[in-house]
Amino acid sequence: MQTTSAIEEALDKQPTLTRHFMTLARETRLSHAYLFSGMTGCGKKALALSVAMRLFCETPTVDGLPCGHCAECRRILAGDNPDVVVEAPEGQRIKVDQVRHIKDEFSKSAVEGKTKIFIIEGAETLTPNAANGLLKFIEEPADNRVIFLLTTNKSLILPTIISRAQLVEFSPLAPKAFQEVLTGAGISANQAALIGALTNSVEDATAMTEDDWVARVQAEVGRWYTQLVKGDATAFVTVQTGLMPLASDRSRQAILLDVVVILWQETLNLKYLDNQTIAFPKLRDVMVQTASQVDEVTLLRLVETALQTKSALASNMNFQNIIETMTLAGLDLLK
Ligand SMILES: [Zn+2]
């Protein structure tokens, strides 16, 4: 995360929550403990840091936001404010000495007499012992202490913690913000385009990019599509040599079929909208040409054929059969 832009990131990803929390901070109506729950990259830490900045900022904007530039804002962004304690898992867990550090800080009052802020990322990685150790601080609200527990998986948080903190559910990201998170994580814009059409979860996205899977899917499905629209029966060879190796398990098979559905839907859309987002940037020319040459009824039938594969897969039909049947139907429709 670009911490220099924590407030921009919070506003970009969670505009409503950010405005809400800025108001709470301005009116000193913050609760003593929050549990921020939401997927990786949805802006939990950015919002928690923004609240801290808002409480310390010397020159808030007329909109009631932290300026992001004053000495106090910069200290927080640099991790240099002793009253803003941030801990994140080292490796798989928040370690014992980190928990000790948090407890020590809990028992100290604010160095500069103002509020003391705790931001604990990956709260689900606290051991039950460690979580219980923190519980008494969460139970005893202190006037000038605000605790933010951040988690991607609230089902792993002790119920005793959940019941004492205010739960805030973060919504998934809007498509544009999500694609920025993906490209920020080093995923190419080309792959991010397709991933963004398939999921809104960074975890799912990361799983899809393992072994270059998404890039290979784009290449092989693209090859299959190009052959199909030319009426070229070697599309069956591509099923065997290109698509089948990508369909290693049920979940990847399901995603592969989603990819085909998206491909036909986008082709159909291209008939009427020429600048819509495209999940297959490198296939654009072929798709535009197909949209202009194939009539609407046929394109609709191709979308339907692809959609039907989803229920075939759900009823446990053999994947190769499903995709060969779809290929045959496609060649027949595009004759
Ligand atoms: Zn400031």
GROMACS .gro file of C-alpha atoms and ligand atoms in nm:
model
  336
    1MET     CA    1   0.000   0.000   0.000
    2GLN     CA    2   0.117   0.352  -0.076
    3THR     CA    3   0.086   0.492   0.275
    4THR     CA    4   0.150   0.845   0.150
    5SER     CA    5  -0.194   0.832  -0.001
    6ALA     CA    6  -0.382   0.660   0.285
    7ILE     CA    7  -0.660   0.916   0.279
    8GLU     CA    8  -0.687   0.908  -0.101
    9GLU     CA    9  -0.689   0.528  -0.090
   10ALA     CA   10  -0.959   0.522   0.179
   11LEU     CA   11  -1.176   0.766  -0.015
   12ASP     CA   12  -1.120   0.581  -0.339
   13LYS     CA   13  -1.201   0.235  -0.201
   14GLN     CA   14  -1.453   0.306   0.076
   15PRO     CA   15  -1.595   0.655   0.020
   16THR     CA   16  -1.904   0.613   0.240
   17LEU     CA   17  -1.727   0.453   0.535
   18THR     CA   18  -1.447   0.707   0.513
   19ARG     CA   19  -1.685   1.005   0.528
   20HIS     CA   20  -1.868   0.839   0.817
   21PHE     CA   21  -1.550   0.783   1.019
   22MET     CA   22  -1.419   1.132   0.948
   23THR     CA   23  -1.740   1.268   1.099
   24LEU     CA   24  -1.711   1.040   1.404
   25ALA     CA   25  -1.350   1.151   1.455
   26ARG     CA   26  -1.435   1.521   1.419
   27GLU     CA   27  -1.722   1.493   1.666
   28THR     CA   28  -1.521   1.269   1.903
   29ARG     CA   29  -1.784   0.999   1.882
   30LEU     CA   30  -1.550   0.709   1.804
   31SER     CA   31  -1.609   0.380   1.985
   32HIS     CA   32  -1.323   0.230   2.182
   33ALA     CA   33  -1.283  -0.081   1.966
   34TYR     CA   34  -1.364  -0.167   1.605
   35LEU     CA   35  -1.336  -0.488   1.412
   36PHE     CA   36  -1.281  -0.400   1.044
   37SER     CA   37  -1.377  -0.703   0.837
   38GLY     CA   38  -1.323  -0.734   0.464
   39MET     CA   39  -1.110  -0.886   0.190
   40THR     CA   40  -0.744  -0.805   0.135
   41GLY     CA   41  -0.691  -0.468  -0.029
   42CYS     CA   42  -1.037  -0.326   0.045
   43GLY     CA   43  -0.897  -0.027   0.236
   44LYS     CA   44  -0.919  -0.134   0.603
   45LYS     CA   45  -0.573  -0.012   0.702
   46ALA     CA   46  -0.602   0.301   0.489
   47LEU     CA   47  -0.921   0.394   0.675
   48ALA     CA   48  -0.775   0.321   1.019
   49LEU     CA   49  -0.468   0.535   0.937
   50SER     CA   50  -0.694   0.809   0.803
   51VAL     CA   51  -0.884   0.818   1.132
   52ALA     CA   52  -0.554   0.848   1.320
   53MET     CA   53  -0.445   1.128   1.085
   54ARG     CA   54  -0.778   1.304   1.129
   55LEU     CA   55  -0.737   1.299   1.509
   56PHE     CA   56  -0.385   1.442   1.498
   57CYS     CA   57  -0.389   1.659   1.184
   58GLU     CA   58  -0.292   2.023   1.241
   59THR     CA   59  -0.471   2.156   0.935
   60PRO     CA   60  -0.776   1.948   0.838
   61THR     CA   61  -0.928   2.040   0.503
   62VAL     CA   62  -1.255   2.232   0.474
   63ASP     CA   63  -1.416   1.897   0.388
   64GLY     CA   64  -1.313   1.768   0.730
   65LEU     CA   65  -1.040   1.538   0.599
   66PRO     CA   66  -0.684   1.509   0.729
   67CYS     CA   67  -0.455   1.721   0.511
   68GLY     CA   68  -0.200   1.443   0.457
   69HIS     CA   69   0.085   1.697   0.446
   70CYS     CA   70   0.130   1.855   0.791
   71ALA     CA   71   0.399   1.733   1.031
   72GLU     CA   72   0.148   1.518   1.225
   73CYS     CA   73   0.002   1.353   0.916
   74ARG     CA   74   0.350   1.281   0.784
   75ARG     CA   75   0.465   1.134   1.116
   76ILE     CA   76   0.173   0.891   1.116
   77LEU     CA   77   0.232   0.792   0.754
   78ALA     CA   78   0.599   0.735   0.833
   79GLY     CA   79   0.511   0.524   1.139
   80ASP     CA   80   0.685   0.779   1.364
   81ASN     CA   81   0.403   0.875   1.600
   82PRO     CA   82   0.442   0.683   1.929
   83ASP     CA   83   0.070   0.721   1.994
   84VAL     CA   84  -0.023   0.535   1.676
   85VAL     CA   85   0.072   0.172   1.731
   86VAL     CA   86   0.054  -0.048   1.421
   87GLU     CA   87   0.120  -0.422   1.430
   88ALA     CA   88   0.092  -0.671   1.145
   89PRO     CA   89   0.161  -1.047   1.133
   90GLU     CA   90   0.525  -1.135   1.082
   91GLY     CA   91   0.504  -1.440   0.860
   92GLN     CA   92   0.192  -1.642   0.941
   93ARG     CA   93   0.114  -1.493   1.281
   94ILE     CA   94   0.127  -1.198   1.512
   95LYS     CA   95   0.416  -1.313   1.728
   96VAL     CA   96   0.435  -1.334   2.107
   97ASP     CA   97   0.671  -1.037   2.140
   98GLN     CA   98   0.441  -0.829   1.921
   99VAL     CA   99   0.151  -0.912   2.152
  100ARG     CA  100   0.367  -0.813   2.448
  101HIS     CA  101   0.448  -0.484   2.278
  102ILE     CA  102   0.078  -0.416   2.216
  103LYS     CA  103  -0.004  -0.490   2.583
  104ASP     CA  104   0.278  -0.265   2.704
  105GLU     CA  105   0.146   0.014   2.488
  106PHE     CA  106  -0.210  -0.044   2.609
  107SER     CA  107  -0.100   0.014   2.966
  108LYS     CA  108   0.082   0.339   2.882
  109SER     CA  109  -0.111   0.658   2.837
  110ALA     CA  110  -0.077   0.870   2.527
  111VAL     CA  111   0.270   1.023   2.505
  112GLU     CA  112   0.138   1.356   2.391
  113GLY     CA  113  -0.176   1.349   2.601
  114LYS     CA  114  -0.406   1.299   2.307
  115THR     CA  115  -0.573   0.983   2.183
  116LYS     CA  116  -0.378   0.662   2.148
  117ILE     CA  117  -0.457   0.455   1.841
  118PHE     CA  118  -0.395   0.083   1.792
  119ILE     CA  119  -0.412  -0.075   1.449
  120ILE     CA  120  -0.376  -0.454   1.459
  121GLU     CA  121  -0.369  -0.611   1.115
  122GLY     CA  122  -0.440  -0.982   1.062
  123ALA     CA  123  -0.625  -1.002   1.396
  124GLU     CA  124  -0.742  -1.353   1.300
  125THR     CA  125  -0.380  -1.469   1.337
  126LEU     CA  126  -0.370  -1.390   1.710
  127THR     CA  127  -0.357  -1.712   1.910
  128PRO     CA  128  -0.659  -1.762   2.141
  129ASN     CA  129  -0.421  -1.695   2.431
  130ALA     CA  130  -0.299  -1.370   2.283
  131ALA     CA  131  -0.651  -1.262   2.191
  132ASN     CA  132  -0.771  -1.335   2.545
  133GLY     CA  133  -0.480  -1.133   2.678
  134LEU     CA  134  -0.593  -0.833   2.475
  135LEU     CA  135  -0.955  -0.886   2.571
  136LYS     CA  136  -0.939  -0.704   2.902
  137PHE     CA  137  -0.816  -0.389   2.728
  138ILE     CA  138  -1.097  -0.413   2.477
  139GLU     CA  139  -1.344  -0.472   2.760
  140GLU     CA  140  -1.239  -0.166   2.955
  141PRO     CA  141  -1.307   0.133   2.736
  142ALA     CA  142  -1.055   0.406   2.801
  143ASP     CA  143  -1.143   0.764   2.719
  144ASN     CA  144  -0.860   0.831   2.481
  145ARG     CA  145  -0.791   0.494   2.328
  146VAL     CA  146  -0.923   0.356   1.999
  147ILE     CA  147  -0.844   0.002   1.886
  148PHE     CA  148  -0.882  -0.111   1.527
  149LEU     CA  149  -0.867  -0.486   1.475
  150LEU     CA  150  -0.839  -0.567   1.104
  151THR     CA  151  -0.933  -0.905   0.963
  152THR     CA  152  -0.991  -1.078   0.631
  153ASN     CA  153  -1.166  -1.367   0.806
  154LYS     CA  154  -1.389  -1.276   1.096
  155SER     CA  155  -1.499  -1.637   1.145
  156LEU     CA  156  -1.154  -1.695   1.299
  157ILE     CA  157  -1.196  -1.416   1.554
  158LEU     CA  158  -1.297  -1.514   1.907
  159PRO     CA  159  -1.668  -1.446   1.971
  160THR     CA  160  -1.569  -1.269   2.294
  161ILE     CA  161  -1.373  -1.016   2.084
  162ILE     CA  162  -1.648  -0.973   1.826
  163SER     CA  163  -1.905  -0.909   2.099
  164ARG     CA  164  -1.695  -0.632   2.255
  165ALA     CA  165  -1.585  -0.453   1.942
  166GLN     CA  166  -1.801  -0.272   1.690
  167LEU     CA  167  -1.807  -0.479   1.372
  168VAL     CA  168  -1.765  -0.285   1.048
  169GLU     CA  169  -1.812  -0.485   0.728
  170PHE     CA  170  -1.617  -0.345   0.432
  171SER     CA  171  -1.785  -0.384   0.096
  172PRO     CA  172  -1.598  -0.536  -0.199
  173LEU     CA  173  -1.426  -0.287  -0.424
  174ALA     CA  174  -1.575  -0.121  -0.727
  175PRO     CA  175  -1.430  -0.274  -1.048
  176LYS     CA  176  -1.195   0.017  -1.123
  177ALA     CA  177  -1.052   0.028  -0.768
  178PHE     CA  178  -1.017  -0.352  -0.772
  179GLN     CA  179  -0.821  -0.347  -1.098
  180GLU     CA  180  -0.590  -0.085  -0.947
  181VAL     CA  181  -0.528  -0.317  -0.650
  182LEU     CA  182  -0.447  -0.600  -0.891
  183THR     CA  183  -0.207  -0.396  -1.102
  184GLY     CA  184  -0.056  -0.263  -0.778
  185ALA     CA  185   0.009  -0.625  -0.678
  186GLY     CA  186   0.210  -0.673  -0.995
  187ILE     CA  187  -0.062  -0.837  -1.204
  188SER     CA  188  -0.049  -0.715  -1.566
  189ALA     CA  189  -0.329  -0.489  -1.690
  190ASN     CA  190  -0.412  -0.754  -1.950
  191GLN     CA  191  -0.471  -1.022  -1.686
  192ALA     CA  192  -0.633  -0.777  -1.442
  193ALA     CA  193  -0.899  -0.705  -1.706
  194LEU     CA  194  -1.017  -1.068  -1.709
  195ILE     CA  195  -0.971  -1.126  -1.336
  196GLY     CA  196  -1.181  -0.818  -1.262
  197ALA     CA  197  -1.462  -0.966  -1.470
  198LEU     CA  198  -1.446  -1.294  -1.276
  199THR     CA  199  -1.400  -1.198  -0.911
  200ASN     CA  200  -1.384  -0.921  -0.657
  201SER     CA  201  -1.157  -1.104  -0.417
  202VAL     CA  202  -0.783  -1.050  -0.404
  203GLU     CA  203  -0.740  -1.403  -0.264
  204ASP     CA  204  -0.922  -1.554  -0.562
  205ALA     CA  205  -0.724  -1.331  -0.797
  206THR     CA  206  -0.396  -1.443  -0.644
  207ALA     CA  207  -0.497  -1.809  -0.676
  208MET     CA  208  -0.585  -1.753  -1.041
  209THR     CA  209  -0.245  -1.606  -1.121
  210GLU     CA  210  -0.055  -1.906  -0.978
  211ASP     CA  211   0.143  -2.088  -1.251
  212ASP     CA  212   0.047  -1.807  -1.490
  213TRP     CA  213  -0.296  -1.967  -1.509
  214VAL     CA  214  -0.493  -1.659  -1.613
  215ALA     CA  215  -0.240  -1.565  -1.882
  216ARG     CA  216  -0.258  -1.918  -2.023
  217VAL     CA  217  -0.639  -1.914  -2.009
  218GLN     CA  218  -0.648  -1.589  -2.204
  219ALA     CA  219  -0.411  -1.732  -2.465
  220GLU     CA  220  -0.578  -2.073  -2.505
  221VAL     CA  221  -0.940  -1.956  -2.485
  222GLY     CA  222  -0.841  -1.681  -2.730
  223ARG     CA  223  -0.698  -1.939  -2.969
  224TRP     CA  224  -1.009  -2.159  -2.935
  225TYR     CA  225  -1.238  -1.860  -2.997
  226THR     CA  226  -1.041  -1.743  -3.301
  227GLN     CA  227  -1.060  -2.090  -3.456
  228LEU     CA  228  -1.429  -2.124  -3.375
  229VAL     CA  229  -1.533  -1.795  -3.535
  230LYS     CA  230  -1.344  -1.896  -3.850
  231GLY     CA  231  -1.536  -2.228  -3.855
  232ASP     CA  232  -1.204  -2.407  -3.810
  233ALA     CA  233  -1.250  -2.757  -3.663
  234THR     CA  234  -0.898  -2.754  -3.518
  235ALA     CA  235  -1.079  -2.586  -3.226
  236PHE     CA  236  -1.127  -2.948  -3.105
  237VAL     CA  237  -0.749  -2.992  -3.098
  238THR     CA  238  -0.723  -2.676  -2.888
  239VAL     CA  239  -0.978  -2.822  -2.646
  240GLN     CA  240  -0.756  -3.126  -2.604
  241THR     CA  241  -0.413  -2.964  -2.597
  242GLY     CA  242  -0.490  -2.613  -2.473
  243LEU     CA  243  -0.802  -2.607  -2.257
  244MET     CA  244  -0.798  -2.948  -2.087
  245PRO     CA  245  -0.457  -2.897  -1.922
  246LEU     CA  246  -0.597  -2.577  -1.766
  247ALA     CA  247  -0.899  -2.758  -1.621
  248SER     CA  248  -0.713  -2.943  -1.347
  249ASP     CA  249  -0.989  -2.928  -1.086
  250ARG     CA  250  -1.359  -2.849  -1.050
  251SER     CA  251  -1.308  -2.490  -0.945
  252ARG     CA  252  -1.077  -2.412  -1.237
  253GLN     CA  253  -1.321  -2.587  -1.473
  254ALA     CA  254  -1.598  -2.361  -1.344
  255ILE     CA  255  -1.386  -2.048  -1.392
  256LEU     CA  256  -1.291  -2.160  -1.744
  257LEU     CA  257  -1.659  -2.187  -1.837
  258ASP     CA  258  -1.721  -1.843  -1.685
  259VAL     CA  259  -1.444  -1.711  -1.907
  260VAL     CA  260  -1.619  -1.849  -2.216
  261VAL     CA  261  -1.952  -1.699  -2.106
  262ILE     CA  262  -1.787  -1.358  -2.060
  263LEU     CA  263  -1.621  -1.387  -2.401
  264TRP     CA  264  -1.949  -1.442  -2.586
  265GLN     CA  265  -2.132  -1.181  -2.378
  266GLU     CA  266  -1.867  -0.922  -2.453
  267THR     CA  267  -1.877  -1.011  -2.822
  268LEU     CA  268  -2.253  -0.956  -2.818
  269ASN     CA  269  -2.211  -0.627  -2.631
  270LEU     CA  270  -1.957  -0.510  -2.888
  271LYS     CA  271  -2.235  -0.514  -3.144
  272TYR     CA  272  -2.383  -0.206  -2.976
  273LEU     CA  273  -2.115  -0.057  -2.750
  274ASP     CA  274  -1.773   0.002  -2.895
  275ASN     CA  275  -1.583   0.130  -2.592
  276GLN     CA  276  -1.693  -0.103  -2.312
  277THR     CA  277  -1.441  -0.269  -2.082
  278ILE     CA  278  -1.298  -0.578  -2.242
  279ALA     CA  279  -1.176  -0.876  -2.043
  280PHE     CA  280  -0.957  -0.987  -2.334
  281PRO     CA  281  -0.764  -0.679  -2.450
  282LYS     CA  282  -0.542  -0.878  -2.689
  283LEU     CA  283  -0.844  -1.040  -2.857
  284ARG     CA  284  -1.023  -0.714  -2.920
  285ASP     CA  285  -0.977  -0.700  -3.298
  286VAL     CA  286  -1.111  -1.053  -3.351
  287MET     CA  287  -1.403  -0.982  -3.117
  288VAL     CA  288  -1.494  -0.658  -3.294
  289GLN     CA  289  -1.482  -0.833  -3.630
  290THR     CA  290  -1.697  -1.121  -3.500
  291ALA     CA  291  -1.949  -0.877  -3.355
  292SER     CA  292  -1.985  -0.708  -3.692
  293GLN     CA  293  -2.009  -1.029  -3.896
  294VAL     CA  294  -2.230  -1.251  -3.680
  295ASP     CA  295  -2.597  -1.163  -3.631
  296GLU     CA  296  -2.749  -1.093  -3.291
  297VAL     CA  297  -2.962  -1.409  -3.272
  298THR     CA  298  -2.659  -1.630  -3.330
  299LEU     CA  299  -2.453  -1.444  -3.070
  300LEU     CA  300  -2.736  -1.480  -2.820
  301ARG     CA  301  -2.748  -1.855  -2.890
  302LEU     CA  302  -2.371  -1.874  -2.833
  303VAL     CA  303  -2.411  -1.700  -2.495
  304GLU     CA  304  -2.692  -1.943  -2.405
  305THR     CA  305  -2.485  -2.243  -2.510
  306ALA     CA  306  -2.201  -2.125  -2.289
  307LEU     CA  307  -2.437  -2.059  -1.996
  308GLN     CA  308  -2.582  -2.410  -2.025
  309THR     CA  309  -2.238  -2.558  -1.964
  310LYS     CA  310  -2.256  -2.422  -1.610
  311SER     CA  311  -2.551  -2.642  -1.517
  312ALA     CA  312  -2.392  -2.936  -1.699
  313LEU     CA  313  -2.084  -2.896  -1.479
  314ALA     CA  314  -2.300  -2.864  -1.168
  315SER     CA  315  -2.467  -3.196  -1.254
  316ASN     CA  316  -2.124  -3.358  -1.262
  317MET     CA  317  -2.098  -3.413  -1.636
  318ASN     CA  318  -1.749  -3.488  -1.764
  319PHE     CA  319  -1.567  -3.163  -1.836
  320GLN     CA  320  -1.418  -3.269  -2.168
  321ASN     CA  321  -1.764  -3.375  -2.289
  322ILE     CA  322  -1.906  -3.041  -2.184
  323ILE     CA  323  -1.648  -2.836  -2.365
  324GLU     CA  324  -1.649  -3.055  -2.679
  325THR     CA  325  -2.029  -3.036  -2.696
  326MET     CA  326  -2.007  -2.658  -2.666
  327THR     CA  327  -1.741  -2.647  -2.939
  328LEU     CA  328  -1.955  -2.858  -3.172
  329ALA     CA  329  -2.260  -2.638  -3.105
  330GLY     CA  330  -2.049  -2.327  -3.167
  331LEU     CA  331  -1.914  -2.454  -3.500
  332ASP     CA  332  -2.267  -2.545  -3.601
  333LEU     CA  333  -2.406  -2.200  -3.512
  334LEU     CA  334  -2.123  -2.015  -3.683
  335LYS     CA  335  -2.142  -2.215  -4.008
  336ZN      ZN  336  -0.250   1.698   0.847
   0.00000   0.00000   0.00000
